[in-house]
Short mmCIF file of C-alpha atoms in Angstrom, two decimals:
data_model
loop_
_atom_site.label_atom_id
_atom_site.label_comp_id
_atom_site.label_asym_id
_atom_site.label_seq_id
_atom_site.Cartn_x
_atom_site.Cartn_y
_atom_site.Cartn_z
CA UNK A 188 100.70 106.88 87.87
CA UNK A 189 99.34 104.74 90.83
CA UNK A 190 99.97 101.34 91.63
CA UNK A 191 97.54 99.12 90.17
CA UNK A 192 96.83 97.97 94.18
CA UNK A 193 95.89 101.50 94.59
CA UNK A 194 93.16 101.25 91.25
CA UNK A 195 91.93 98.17 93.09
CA UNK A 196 91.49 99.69 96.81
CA UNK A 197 89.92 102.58 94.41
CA UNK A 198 87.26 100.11 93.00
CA UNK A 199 86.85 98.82 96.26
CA UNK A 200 85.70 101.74 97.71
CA UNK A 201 83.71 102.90 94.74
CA UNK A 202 81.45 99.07 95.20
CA UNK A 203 81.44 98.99 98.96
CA UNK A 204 79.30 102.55 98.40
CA UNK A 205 77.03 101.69 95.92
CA UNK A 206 75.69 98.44 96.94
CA UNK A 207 75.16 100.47 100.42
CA UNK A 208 72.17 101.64 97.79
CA UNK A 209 71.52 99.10 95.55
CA UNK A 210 72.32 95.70 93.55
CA UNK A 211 74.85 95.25 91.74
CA UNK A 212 75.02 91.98 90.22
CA UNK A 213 78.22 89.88 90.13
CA UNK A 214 78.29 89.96 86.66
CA UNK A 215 78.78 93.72 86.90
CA UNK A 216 81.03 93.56 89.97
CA UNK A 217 83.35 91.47 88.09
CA UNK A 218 83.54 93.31 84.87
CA UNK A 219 83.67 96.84 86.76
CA UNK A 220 86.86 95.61 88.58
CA UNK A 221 88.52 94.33 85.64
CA UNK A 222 88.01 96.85 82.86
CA UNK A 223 89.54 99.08 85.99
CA UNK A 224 92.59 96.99 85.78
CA UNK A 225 92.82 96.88 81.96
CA UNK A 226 94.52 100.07 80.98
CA UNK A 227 97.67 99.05 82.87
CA UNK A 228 97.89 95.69 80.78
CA UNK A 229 99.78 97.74 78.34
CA UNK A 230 103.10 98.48 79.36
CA UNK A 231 105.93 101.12 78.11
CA UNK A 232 105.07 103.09 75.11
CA UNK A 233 101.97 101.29 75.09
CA UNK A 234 100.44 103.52 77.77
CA UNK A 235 100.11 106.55 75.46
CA UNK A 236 97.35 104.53 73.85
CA UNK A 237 95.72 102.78 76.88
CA UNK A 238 95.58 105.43 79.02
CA UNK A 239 94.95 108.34 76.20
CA UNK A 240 97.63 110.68 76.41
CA UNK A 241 97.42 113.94 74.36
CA UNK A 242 100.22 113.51 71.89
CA UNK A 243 101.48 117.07 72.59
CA UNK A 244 102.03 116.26 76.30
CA UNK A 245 104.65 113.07 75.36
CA UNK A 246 107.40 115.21 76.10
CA UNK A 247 106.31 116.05 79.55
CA UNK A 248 106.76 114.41 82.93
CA UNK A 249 103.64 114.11 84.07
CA UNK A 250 100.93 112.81 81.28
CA UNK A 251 97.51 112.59 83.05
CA UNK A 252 94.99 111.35 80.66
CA UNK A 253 92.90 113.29 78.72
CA UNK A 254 89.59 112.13 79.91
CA UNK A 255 87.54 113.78 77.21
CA UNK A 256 89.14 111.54 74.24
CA UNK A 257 87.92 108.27 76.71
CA UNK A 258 84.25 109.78 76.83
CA UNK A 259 83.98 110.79 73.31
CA UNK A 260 85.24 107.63 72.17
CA UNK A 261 83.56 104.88 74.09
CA UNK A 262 81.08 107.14 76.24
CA UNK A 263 81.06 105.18 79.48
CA UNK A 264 78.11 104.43 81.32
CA UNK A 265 77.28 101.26 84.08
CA UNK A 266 75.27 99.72 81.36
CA UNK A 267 79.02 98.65 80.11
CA UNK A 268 80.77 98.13 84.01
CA UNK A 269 84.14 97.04 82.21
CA UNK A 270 84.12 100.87 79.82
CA UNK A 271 82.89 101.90 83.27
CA UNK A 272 85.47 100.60 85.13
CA UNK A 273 88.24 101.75 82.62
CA UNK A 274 86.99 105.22 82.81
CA UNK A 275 87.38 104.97 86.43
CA UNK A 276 90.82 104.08 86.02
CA UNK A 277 91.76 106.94 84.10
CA UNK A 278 89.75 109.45 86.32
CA UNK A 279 92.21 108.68 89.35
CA UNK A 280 94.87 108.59 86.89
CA UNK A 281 94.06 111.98 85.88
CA UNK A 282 93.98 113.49 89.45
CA UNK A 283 96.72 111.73 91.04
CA UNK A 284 98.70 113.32 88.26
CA UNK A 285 97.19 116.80 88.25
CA UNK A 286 96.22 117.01 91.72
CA UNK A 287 98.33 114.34 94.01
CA UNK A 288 101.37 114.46 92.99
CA UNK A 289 102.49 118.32 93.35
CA UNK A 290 101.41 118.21 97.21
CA UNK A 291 104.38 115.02 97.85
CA UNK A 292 107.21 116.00 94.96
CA UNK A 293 108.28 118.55 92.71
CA UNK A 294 110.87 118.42 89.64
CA UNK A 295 113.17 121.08 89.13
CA UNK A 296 115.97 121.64 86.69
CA UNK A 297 119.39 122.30 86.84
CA UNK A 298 118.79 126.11 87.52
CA UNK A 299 116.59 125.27 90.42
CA UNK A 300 113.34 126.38 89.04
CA UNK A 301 110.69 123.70 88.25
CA UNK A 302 110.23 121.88 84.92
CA UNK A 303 107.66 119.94 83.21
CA UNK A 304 109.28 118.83 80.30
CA UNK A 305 111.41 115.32 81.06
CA UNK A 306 114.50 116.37 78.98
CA UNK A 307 114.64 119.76 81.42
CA UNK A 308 114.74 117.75 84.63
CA UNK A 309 117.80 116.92 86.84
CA UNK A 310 116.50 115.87 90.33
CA UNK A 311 113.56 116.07 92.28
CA UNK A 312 112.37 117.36 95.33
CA UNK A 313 110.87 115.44 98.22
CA UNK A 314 108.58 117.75 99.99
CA UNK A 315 108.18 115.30 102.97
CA UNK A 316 112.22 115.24 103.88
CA UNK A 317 113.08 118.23 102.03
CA UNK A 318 115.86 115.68 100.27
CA UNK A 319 116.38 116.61 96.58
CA UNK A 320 117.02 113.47 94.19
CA UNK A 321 118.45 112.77 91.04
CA UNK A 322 115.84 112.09 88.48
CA UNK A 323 116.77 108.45 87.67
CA UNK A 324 117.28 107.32 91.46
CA UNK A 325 113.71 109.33 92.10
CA UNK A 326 112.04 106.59 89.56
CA UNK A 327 113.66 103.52 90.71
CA UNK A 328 112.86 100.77 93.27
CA UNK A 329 114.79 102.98 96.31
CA UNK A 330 112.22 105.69 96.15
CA UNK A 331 108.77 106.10 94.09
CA UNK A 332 108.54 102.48 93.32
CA UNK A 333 109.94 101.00 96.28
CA UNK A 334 107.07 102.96 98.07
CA UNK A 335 104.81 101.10 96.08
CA UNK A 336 105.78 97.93 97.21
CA UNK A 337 106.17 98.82 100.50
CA UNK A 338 102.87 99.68 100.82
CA UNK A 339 101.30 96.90 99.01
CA UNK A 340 100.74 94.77 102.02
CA UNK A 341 98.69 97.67 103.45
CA UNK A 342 96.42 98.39 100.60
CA UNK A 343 95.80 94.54 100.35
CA UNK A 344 94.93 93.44 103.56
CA UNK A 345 93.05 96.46 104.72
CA UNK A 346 90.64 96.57 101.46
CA UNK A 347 90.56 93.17 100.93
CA UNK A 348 91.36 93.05 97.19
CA UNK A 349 92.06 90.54 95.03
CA UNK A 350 91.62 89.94 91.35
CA UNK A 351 88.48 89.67 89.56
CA UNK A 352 87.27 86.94 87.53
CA UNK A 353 88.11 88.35 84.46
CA UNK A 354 88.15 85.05 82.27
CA UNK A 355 84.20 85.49 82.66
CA UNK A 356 83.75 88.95 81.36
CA UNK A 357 82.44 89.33 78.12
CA UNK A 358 84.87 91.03 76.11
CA UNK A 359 84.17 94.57 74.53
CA UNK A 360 85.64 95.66 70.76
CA UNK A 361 88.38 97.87 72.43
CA UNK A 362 91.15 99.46 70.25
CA UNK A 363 94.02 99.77 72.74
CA UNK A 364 94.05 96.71 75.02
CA UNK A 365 92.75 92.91 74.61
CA UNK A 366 91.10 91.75 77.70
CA UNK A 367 93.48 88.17 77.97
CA UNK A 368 95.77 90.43 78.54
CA UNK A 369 94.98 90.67 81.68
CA UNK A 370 97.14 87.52 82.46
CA UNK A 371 99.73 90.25 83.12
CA UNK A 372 97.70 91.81 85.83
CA UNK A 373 97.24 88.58 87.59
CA UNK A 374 100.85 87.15 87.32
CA UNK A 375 102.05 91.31 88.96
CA UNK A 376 99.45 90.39 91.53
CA UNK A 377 100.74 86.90 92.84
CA UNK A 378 104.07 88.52 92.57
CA UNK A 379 103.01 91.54 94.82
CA UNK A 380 101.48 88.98 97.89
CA UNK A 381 104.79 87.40 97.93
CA UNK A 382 107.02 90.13 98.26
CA UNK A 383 104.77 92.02 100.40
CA UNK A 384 104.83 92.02 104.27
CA UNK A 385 103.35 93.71 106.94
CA UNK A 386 104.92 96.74 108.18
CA UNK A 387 106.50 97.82 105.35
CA UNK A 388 104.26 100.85 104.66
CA UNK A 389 106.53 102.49 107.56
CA UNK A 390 109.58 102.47 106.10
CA UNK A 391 108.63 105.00 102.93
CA UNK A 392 110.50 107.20 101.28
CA UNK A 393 108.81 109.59 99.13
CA UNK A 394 104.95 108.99 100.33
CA UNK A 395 103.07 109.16 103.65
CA UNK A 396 100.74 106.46 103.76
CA UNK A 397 98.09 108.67 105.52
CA UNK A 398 98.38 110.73 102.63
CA UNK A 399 97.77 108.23 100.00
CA UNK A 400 94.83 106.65 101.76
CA UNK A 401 93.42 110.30 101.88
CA UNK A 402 93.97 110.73 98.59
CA UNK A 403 92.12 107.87 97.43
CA UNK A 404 89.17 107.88 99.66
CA UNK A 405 88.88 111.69 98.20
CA UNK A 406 88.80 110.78 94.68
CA UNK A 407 86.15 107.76 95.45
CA UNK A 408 84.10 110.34 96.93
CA UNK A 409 84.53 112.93 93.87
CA UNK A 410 83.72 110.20 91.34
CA UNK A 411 80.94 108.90 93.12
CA UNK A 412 79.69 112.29 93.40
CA UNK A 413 80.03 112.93 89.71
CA UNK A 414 78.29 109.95 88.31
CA UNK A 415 76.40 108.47 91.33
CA UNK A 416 73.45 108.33 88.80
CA UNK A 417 74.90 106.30 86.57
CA UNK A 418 75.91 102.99 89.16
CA UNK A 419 74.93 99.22 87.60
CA UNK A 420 72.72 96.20 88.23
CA UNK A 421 68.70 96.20 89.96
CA UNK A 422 67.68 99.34 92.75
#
């Protein structure tokens, strides 16, 4: 999944567009950003619920969310920004999975040939170097997360994100997460501008920054293209 930096350059560039063509009131603002942070206040096993995994796919590698259980369940619109915002969430979810990650990595098994169930998986392969990695070193702070960090620094001072107010949201009935969670979110963020620094982004791994940023200014575009109609507060 992406960083939770990368949902909140994501959101960034999703506002910065619409209030090019209208209003949005802080009220929304706020709530948008933080029911887009929201889904990743569950952690571990408690993602299968928070970011609606089909229950079929748990066995796989890759578990994009299954967008339709989100809409028929909550049917998200901008008259609720925070349901907005955690549809949001899953929708890059979705295509970073589907879509994203097959053009930087693949994961094959020990007869060479690509898997996507986890048990079937020995190492990946880094299309960028061409280096092939062992699954557990692949997942770990010296590759796919280490990029992460690395490019914090990037994502925060170019988009100039920072955490919503969420202690003023209103709170909506919602199943698979509590909204003082969020607590989580903000304690991972003031850990992230510490241990950031500039520069960093250069020294990757397993991503291209370029790419990434491409990626997510494409998937802005697509959503905003897909529900342009359906932005908050006064035209």
């Amino acid at each position: 999944m992406p960083g939770f930096i990368m949902h909140m350059v994501e959101s960034r560039l999703i506002l910065d567009q619409l209030e090019k063509e209208r209003h949005l009131t802080d009220e929304w603002k706020e709530a948008f950003l933080t029911g887009n942070l929201l889904p990743d206040t569950r952690l571990l096993e408690g993602k299968r619920w928070s970011h609606f995994w089909d229950e079929s796919h748990l066995d796989q590698i890759a578990r994009a969310p299954q967008i339709r259980l989100f809409e028929d369940k909550y049917h998200p619109s901008a008259d609720e920004p925070l349901i907005f915002g955690y549809y949001f969430h899953l929708y890059l979810d979705m295509h970073y999975v589907n879509e994203y990650w097959p053009t930087v990595f693949s994961f094959l098994g020990e007869d060479g040939g690509e898997k996507i169930k986890a048990a079937d998986i020995s190492r990946v392969h880094v299309k960028r170097t061409g280096e092939e990695i062992g699954i557990a070193q692949f997942f770990s702070p010296e590759y796919y997360y280490g990029d992460y960090t690395k490019m914090n620094d990037y994502f925060i001072r170019k988009y100039r994100v920072s955490m919503p107010d969420w202690r003023s949201v209103d709170p909506v009935p919602m199943e698979e997460v509590r909204l003082s969670d969020m607590y989580l979110i903000e304690n991972l963020y003031q850990h992230v501008t510490e241990c950031s620094h500039m520069g960093d982004e250069k020294r990757t791994k397993v991503f291209e920054i370029d790419s990434v940023e491409e990626f997510l200014h494409w998937s802005a575009k697509h959503f905003l293209t897909a529900h342009c109609g359906q932005a908050g507060g006064e035209k």
